[in-house]
Amino acid sequence: MNRQRRLRKARQLPVPALATNVRSVLSQRLSLAGRHGSQFSGERDLYSVLGYPKDEPDILDYMARYTRQDIAGTIVDFPAEETWRDVPTVKDGEEKDANTDTPFETEWRKLSKRIKLWRNFEKADKLAGVGQYAILLFGVAGNIDLSTPLDRVASAESILYVRPYGEDNAEIDSIEDDTGNVRFGLPKTYRVSMGTNGQKAQRIVHASRVLHIAENALENDIYGRPRLQRVYNRLMDLEKVVGGSSEATWLLIRKGFALDLAPDAEMSEADATNLEEQLDEYSHGIRRFLKTRGLTPHDLGSDTVDPTGIVDVLMSLVAATTGIPKRILMGSERGELASTQDATSWAGRIARRRTVFAETTFVDEAIRRFLSWGALPAPTSGEWSTVWQPLFEMSEAEKAIVAVNWADAFERVTNATGQPVIGVQEFREMFTPLPALGAPDAAVVDAVAGVVRNSAGDYTQAEMRAMITAASRVLSRGE
């Protein structure tokens, strides 16, 4: 099945009310594909010259890139791995700092751990990035017919498993055409291929049993944008440059040698055949000498190909398009780690992805589905919130620099006002990994306070507090 026929099959959905619109979208996409690389009113076709596909790549093209091309796999996997590297906490209510343990929170933790929900969230995230969407199928006990709607379950224990499927194994079978249905225009059923590559069986699955995952969807909530779509041509360029330079280096690293036959020498056909066999053995490392009577060898030298400049330009374009800083995308550059600015920018991008995409599409939708099935008790406040772990963490060296800068600022303010800005205990807790100072005994504090008040010095209130605290701690430690 060629690519164009496959695209038509994936898009032509058996819903009469939407068939005309689907054909219109297909026609627009085919027309757009014809414009790719067109210049000078169609007189110049860059895509054909450069070897780029004119038709829009389909799921099989993207999957081939993802599974075989190194940087393509990183582009797809890295955002998902960074998003789900720390398991978030679901809280009962909108107060994210509340220290509660309600039945809703307890049952959610037990269910998500038992069916390995977070790990499958990450898998589905990756699959959705390869193609235009992915689904998460929830398996329920005692309910074999997957094509029927799922309304209720007996308990949380009835949810047995969750399985992720990519676009290539979960074709949309039908669309909801009831304008009075809240899911109007969204998938109604899927045709899911289950099993291993050698033994797959297709099952019709009702949409009430799955979560539909699509990132960067614009026109609708069904089809997102594959993460490799905008860099597809650059990935082909990287293959050409890296592969071509590797092949060129292989050919040029030892160009070979020329053999000059002496003017008075003669070579029979048998001698020529024998010499050719010697040269083949020499080229393949079997022979390390040649019989060259009457022949003068001339080494043609060697050369190397350095594609660094071109690769650097291509990687800069890939980084700019995907939003992954180049040093982070490549792991390191010239032995340097990613800069703080790159790390901060990337952390901000992942933080936004967590709240805008992961939280709403995965966590919230899963909780709503479980609540509607009766698998979870309702939250006491009627709402829930998701708390994510901080993404950006400073190194010990960076923390020390921050502490020094703050200490310098505090010293300047203290010198200018004559009053201490912060105490030792506060500074230790906020800016250092040092343990907290032990609290002084109340009797010691009272005794020191009496001495300070009865002294002849003219101290301000702030100075007296600082003296009392410092002296009390010293006496408490027995110094």
XYZ file of C-alpha atoms in Angstrom:
479
model
C 0.000 0.000 0.000
C 1.592 3.262 -1.051
C 1.796 6.303 1.193
C -1.028 8.240 -0.450
C -3.443 5.312 -0.197
C -2.480 4.786 3.446
C -3.125 8.440 4.242
C -6.549 8.205 2.635
C -7.360 5.063 4.613
C -6.308 6.680 7.888
C -8.381 9.784 7.278
C -11.537 8.512 5.538
C -13.827 7.796 8.454
C -17.212 6.130 7.897
C -19.381 9.008 9.102
C -21.639 10.466 6.359
C -21.990 13.845 8.072
C -18.230 14.323 8.103
C -17.242 12.568 4.857
C -17.329 15.738 2.755
C -15.226 17.626 5.272
C -12.680 14.782 5.444
C -12.330 14.744 1.636
C -11.868 18.504 1.703
C -9.103 18.254 4.297
C -7.389 15.525 2.254
C -7.596 17.628 -0.871
C -6.094 20.610 0.936
C -3.227 18.516 2.292
C -2.447 17.019 -1.107
C -2.484 20.501 -2.607
C -0.158 21.726 0.156
C 2.210 18.816 -0.461
C 2.502 19.903 -4.077
C 3.725 23.306 -2.965
C 6.603 21.991 -0.828
C 9.910 23.299 -2.186
C 8.288 25.089 -5.111
C 10.033 28.274 -6.309
C 9.785 30.582 -9.325
C 6.139 29.690 -9.976
C 6.933 26.002 -9.971
C 9.912 26.212 -12.316
C 12.240 25.072 -9.550
C 11.436 22.126 -7.280
C 13.902 22.058 -4.393
C 12.319 19.009 -2.758
C 12.908 16.867 -5.821
C 16.470 18.121 -6.229
C 17.353 17.591 -2.550
C 15.599 14.248 -2.249
C 12.901 15.315 0.240
C 9.523 13.546 0.054
C 6.806 15.642 -1.572
C 4.012 13.770 0.199
C 3.525 14.307 3.908
C 5.319 11.527 5.852
C 2.941 9.036 7.474
C 3.162 7.083 10.722
C 5.360 4.384 9.162
C 7.872 6.986 7.975
C 8.004 8.584 11.418
C 8.277 5.213 13.157
C 11.165 4.228 10.887
C 13.018 7.416 11.822
C 12.245 6.968 15.499
C 13.464 3.391 15.688
C 16.601 3.732 13.544
C 17.896 7.312 13.579
C 19.734 8.317 16.739
C 18.824 11.983 17.071
C 15.224 11.326 15.959
C 14.692 9.003 18.905
C 16.061 11.611 21.296
C 13.750 14.310 19.902
C 10.719 12.108 20.561
C 11.746 10.558 23.869
C 13.463 13.386 25.696
C 10.449 15.682 26.315
C 8.417 12.731 27.603
C 11.217 11.451 29.836
C 11.823 14.904 31.300
C 8.111 15.459 31.886
C 7.573 12.181 33.753
C 10.992 11.779 35.403
C 9.414 12.595 38.797
C 6.013 11.205 39.736
C 3.678 14.074 40.680
C 1.420 14.036 43.728
C -2.349 14.313 43.367
C -3.900 16.283 46.241
C -7.491 16.425 47.399
C -8.538 20.041 46.876
C -6.890 23.047 45.270
C -4.507 23.705 48.191
C -1.304 22.124 46.930
C 0.566 22.587 50.215
C -2.091 20.894 52.338
C -0.893 17.871 54.300
C -3.892 15.594 53.856
C -4.537 11.910 53.292
C -8.150 11.573 52.234
C -9.775 8.389 50.853
C -9.546 9.928 47.379
C -5.766 10.389 47.672
C -5.238 6.946 49.201
C -7.235 5.061 46.570
C -5.624 7.055 43.751
C -2.123 6.157 44.972
C -3.014 2.474 45.289
C -4.661 2.297 41.862
C -1.973 4.241 39.990
C 0.767 2.109 41.550
C -0.985 -1.214 40.927
C -1.605 -0.666 37.206
C 1.740 1.163 36.716
C -0.087 4.223 35.499
C 2.824 6.675 35.520
C 5.101 4.413 33.491
C 2.347 3.905 30.919
C 1.729 7.649 30.799
C 5.331 8.088 29.683
C 5.018 5.322 27.077
C 1.863 6.855 25.615
C 3.541 10.272 25.614
C 6.362 8.885 23.455
C 3.976 7.090 21.087
C 1.885 10.241 20.690
C 5.085 12.074 19.738
C 5.950 9.584 16.999
C 2.608 9.937 15.228
C -0.392 12.214 15.461
C -1.923 10.565 18.525
C -1.824 7.595 20.871
C -4.365 5.952 23.148
C -4.343 4.386 26.614
C -6.667 1.394 26.903
C -7.996 0.475 30.358
C -8.766 -3.207 30.822
C -11.679 -4.048 33.118
C -12.516 -7.371 34.782
C -15.505 -9.337 33.497
C -16.090 -7.048 30.519
C -14.904 -8.826 27.392
C -16.749 -6.891 24.676
C -14.506 -3.867 24.189
C -16.787 -2.350 21.546
C -19.497 -1.505 24.104
C -19.451 1.659 26.249
C -18.004 1.353 29.750
C -20.201 3.170 32.298
C -19.428 1.660 35.727
C -17.060 -0.740 37.442
C -17.570 -2.636 40.680
C -14.514 -1.099 42.367
C -10.999 0.104 41.735
C -9.867 -3.528 41.782
C -11.930 -4.086 38.631
C -9.447 -2.015 36.625
C -6.857 -4.636 35.738
C -4.377 -2.939 33.460
C -3.612 -0.052 31.123
C -2.006 -0.472 27.687
C -0.603 2.233 25.381
C -1.062 2.007 21.602
C 0.358 4.295 18.937
C -1.351 5.599 15.820
C -0.072 2.667 13.758
C -1.864 0.168 16.025
C -4.961 2.214 16.919
C -6.764 3.413 13.801
C -9.838 5.575 14.314
C -12.805 3.472 13.222
C -15.697 5.924 13.640
C -16.437 9.488 14.755
C -19.266 10.620 17.024
C -21.778 12.342 14.679
C -24.483 13.158 17.253
C -24.453 16.962 17.547
C -26.123 16.666 20.943
C -23.304 14.533 22.334
C -20.499 16.202 24.281
C -18.053 14.117 22.214
C -19.376 15.315 18.859
C -16.605 15.218 16.270
C -14.332 13.052 18.441
C -13.499 9.351 17.973
C -16.318 6.982 18.864
C -14.553 3.668 18.266
C -11.012 2.544 17.442
C -9.702 -0.457 15.523
C -6.865 -1.612 17.787
C -4.240 -4.165 16.749
C -3.377 -6.191 19.840
C -0.589 -8.683 20.357
C 2.965 -9.035 19.105
C 4.143 -8.202 15.609
C 3.906 -11.848 14.582
C 0.462 -12.471 16.071
C -1.855 -9.472 16.010
C -5.613 -9.422 16.270
C -7.784 -6.392 15.599
C -10.488 -5.448 18.094
C -13.054 -2.665 17.964
C -12.695 -0.588 21.148
C -15.199 2.001 22.382
C -13.794 5.448 23.150
C -15.154 5.351 26.718
C -12.471 2.778 27.508
C -9.490 4.815 26.347
C -7.731 8.123 26.789
C -6.933 9.870 23.519
C -3.525 11.589 23.601
C -2.707 14.269 21.019
C -0.124 17.028 21.515
C 0.022 20.314 19.617
C -3.408 19.771 18.055
C -4.610 22.863 16.215
C -7.700 22.308 14.051
C -9.203 19.632 16.307
C -8.410 17.538 19.368
C -7.880 14.332 17.360
C -4.722 14.844 15.360
C -1.641 16.402 16.924
C 1.659 17.303 15.298
C 4.361 14.598 15.272
C 7.537 15.783 16.959
C 9.608 14.902 13.918
C 7.378 16.626 11.366
C 9.042 20.040 11.247
C 12.589 18.643 11.360
C 12.015 15.730 8.968
C 14.067 17.283 6.161
C 16.859 18.246 8.538
C 17.007 14.643 9.764
C 17.460 13.531 6.166
C 20.201 16.145 5.757
C 21.975 14.813 8.837
C 21.908 11.301 7.412
C 23.341 12.543 4.124
C 26.073 14.621 5.748
C 27.112 12.142 8.447
C 26.742 9.061 6.260
C 28.304 10.717 3.238
C 31.285 12.045 5.172
C 31.799 8.632 6.771
C 31.826 6.961 3.374
C 34.111 9.654 1.960
C 36.525 9.231 4.865
C 36.514 5.464 4.290
C 37.485 6.022 0.666
C 39.986 8.815 1.271
C 41.710 7.649 4.454
C 43.772 5.378 2.199
C 43.444 6.430 -1.408
C 45.573 3.534 -2.565
C 48.543 3.624 -4.895
C 49.370 3.731 -8.581
C 51.623 1.223 -10.320
C 53.805 2.427 -13.189
C 54.946 -0.267 -15.609
C 58.542 0.202 -16.762
C 58.859 1.022 -20.507
C 60.882 -2.092 -21.216
C 58.759 -4.389 -19.055
C 56.115 -6.708 -20.392
C 53.075 -8.087 -18.559
C 51.207 -11.109 -19.724
C 47.515 -11.688 -19.106
C 48.417 -14.242 -16.433
C 50.708 -11.702 -14.728
C 47.939 -9.097 -14.786
C 45.480 -11.577 -13.258
C 47.985 -12.536 -10.577
C 48.687 -8.867 -9.791
C 44.966 -8.150 -9.488
C 44.592 -11.007 -7.000
C 47.531 -9.668 -4.966
C 45.974 -6.199 -4.906
C 42.642 -7.583 -3.712
C 44.366 -9.514 -0.928
C 46.393 -6.452 0.009
C 43.291 -4.220 0.141
C 41.481 -6.668 2.430
C 44.411 -7.120 4.799
C 45.225 -10.686 3.821
C 48.571 -9.803 2.205
C 51.045 -7.183 3.427
C 53.491 -7.309 0.467
C 53.355 -7.201 -3.324
C 55.520 -8.699 -6.047
C 56.173 -5.684 -8.247
C 58.922 -6.689 -10.695
C 58.882 -4.120 -13.436
C 56.367 -2.007 -11.515
C 56.941 1.201 -9.538
C 54.288 1.857 -6.824
C 53.256 5.421 -5.977
C 51.282 6.055 -2.782
C 48.304 8.313 -3.486
C 48.260 9.494 0.142
C 45.267 9.918 2.432
C 42.732 12.543 3.421
C 39.857 13.024 5.853
C 36.495 14.729 5.692
C 35.355 17.022 8.518
C 31.561 17.592 8.517
C 31.596 19.454 11.857
C 30.549 22.826 10.433
C 27.590 21.497 8.455
C 26.464 19.210 11.280
C 26.639 22.138 13.704
C 24.362 24.234 11.472
C 21.888 21.377 11.092
C 21.843 20.659 14.827
C 21.283 24.357 15.556
C 18.244 24.305 13.256
C 16.941 21.109 14.875
C 17.419 22.572 18.360
C 15.690 25.824 17.433
C 12.744 23.979 15.868
C 12.207 21.408 18.611
C 12.812 23.851 21.462
C 15.466 21.589 22.997
C 18.682 23.575 23.645
C 21.501 22.178 21.523
C 23.806 21.400 24.421
C 21.018 19.534 26.188
C 19.957 17.747 22.989
C 23.503 16.533 22.308
C 24.382 15.864 25.949
C 27.482 18.046 25.784
C 29.268 20.258 23.329
C 33.054 20.469 23.101
C 33.196 18.915 26.566
C 31.063 21.652 28.116
C 27.947 20.959 30.098
C 24.713 22.768 29.351
C 24.779 26.347 30.563
C 22.562 27.570 33.378
C 20.617 29.654 30.867
C 19.959 26.597 28.686
C 18.954 24.524 31.709
C 16.634 27.244 32.984
C 15.017 27.708 29.579
C 14.496 23.974 29.166
C 13.113 23.612 32.699
C 10.603 26.373 31.975
C 9.519 24.649 28.776
C 9.024 21.309 30.534
C 7.190 23.000 33.432
C 4.733 24.501 30.943
C 4.385 21.156 29.187
C 3.588 19.497 32.493
C 0.750 21.863 33.343
C -0.648 22.538 29.859
C -0.359 19.059 28.346
C 0.579 16.273 30.764
C -1.611 17.347 33.663
C -4.735 18.107 31.639
C -4.485 15.337 29.042
C -3.207 12.490 31.207
C -3.772 13.053 34.927
C -7.018 15.025 34.915
C -8.649 12.915 32.210
C -7.682 9.672 33.963
C -9.118 10.903 37.268
C -12.347 12.029 35.589
C -12.659 8.647 33.923
C -12.073 6.759 37.193
C -14.576 8.958 39.032
C -17.222 8.453 36.346
C -16.730 4.674 36.556
C -17.004 4.702 40.347
C -13.434 3.407 40.719
C -12.425 6.281 43.031
C -14.218 8.015 45.895
C -14.995 11.632 45.146
C -12.551 14.226 46.530
C -13.879 15.852 49.686
C -13.745 19.336 48.171
C -14.972 18.250 44.752
C -11.649 19.309 43.210
C -8.107 17.977 43.009
C -4.713 19.400 42.160
C -1.452 17.987 40.824
C 1.839 18.893 42.489
C 5.012 18.477 40.406
C 8.557 18.317 41.713
C 10.845 21.261 40.853
C 12.708 20.756 37.589
C 15.723 22.997 37.976
C 18.145 22.153 40.759
C 21.359 24.075 41.329
C 24.649 22.321 41.956
C 26.449 22.760 45.280
C 28.876 25.177 43.613
C 26.003 27.281 42.245
C 24.288 27.281 45.655
C 27.534 28.490 47.260
C 27.754 31.379 44.786
C 24.163 32.363 45.567
C 24.890 32.220 49.314
C 27.948 34.467 48.909
C 25.960 36.997 46.886
C 23.177 37.095 49.470
C 25.670 37.371 52.337
C 27.293 40.345 50.601
C 23.886 41.989 50.118
C 22.924 41.406 53.767
C 26.221 42.874 54.942
C 25.698 46.030 52.877
C 22.187 46.526 54.264
C 23.368 45.912 57.837
C 26.218 48.410 57.468
C 23.848 50.988 56.010
C 21.040 50.599 58.571
C 22.912 49.406 61.637
C 20.478 46.506 62.014
C 21.037 42.848 61.120
C 18.890 41.687 58.212
C 18.976 37.956 58.919
C 20.051 35.650 61.725
C 22.563 32.853 61.573
C 19.871 30.213 61.919
C 17.846 31.621 59.026
C 20.924 31.895 56.823
C 21.954 28.294 57.523
C 18.484 27.001 56.685
C 18.017 29.067 53.533
C 21.439 29.024 51.893
C 23.545 26.158 53.265
C 23.295 22.382 53.637
C 24.445 22.715 57.259
C 22.166 21.275 59.971
C 19.998 23.606 61.990
C 21.410 24.947 65.223
C 19.960 23.430 68.361
C 17.448 25.574 70.213
C 18.878 27.035 73.464
C 17.331 26.110 76.778
C 14.674 28.576 77.984
C 16.460 29.089 81.338
C 19.665 30.008 79.507
C 17.812 32.521 77.332
C 16.227 34.174 80.378
C 19.567 34.384 82.152
C 21.347 35.922 79.152
C 18.460 38.327 78.570
C 18.764 39.583 82.159
C 22.483 40.175 81.763
C 22.007 42.051 78.475
C 19.230 44.265 79.835
C 21.222 45.158 82.976
C 24.406 45.976 81.065
C 25.521 49.544 80.684
C 25.603 49.371 76.885
C 23.121 51.402 74.878
C 21.786 48.633 72.612
C 18.929 48.723 70.152
C 16.192 46.100 70.359
C 17.563 44.280 67.302
C 21.069 44.227 68.772
C 19.778 42.897 72.079
C 17.877 40.089 70.336
C 20.935 39.121 68.322
C 23.148 39.100 71.433
C 20.666 37.040 73.435
C 20.278 34.448 70.640
C 24.004 34.129 69.957
C 25.050 33.951 73.632
C 22.287 31.495 74.466
C 23.388 29.115 71.702
C 27.008 29.291 72.816
C 26.096 28.546 76.425
C 23.753 25.726 75.374
C 26.614 24.027 73.499
C 28.858 24.407 76.523
C 31.422 26.575 74.720
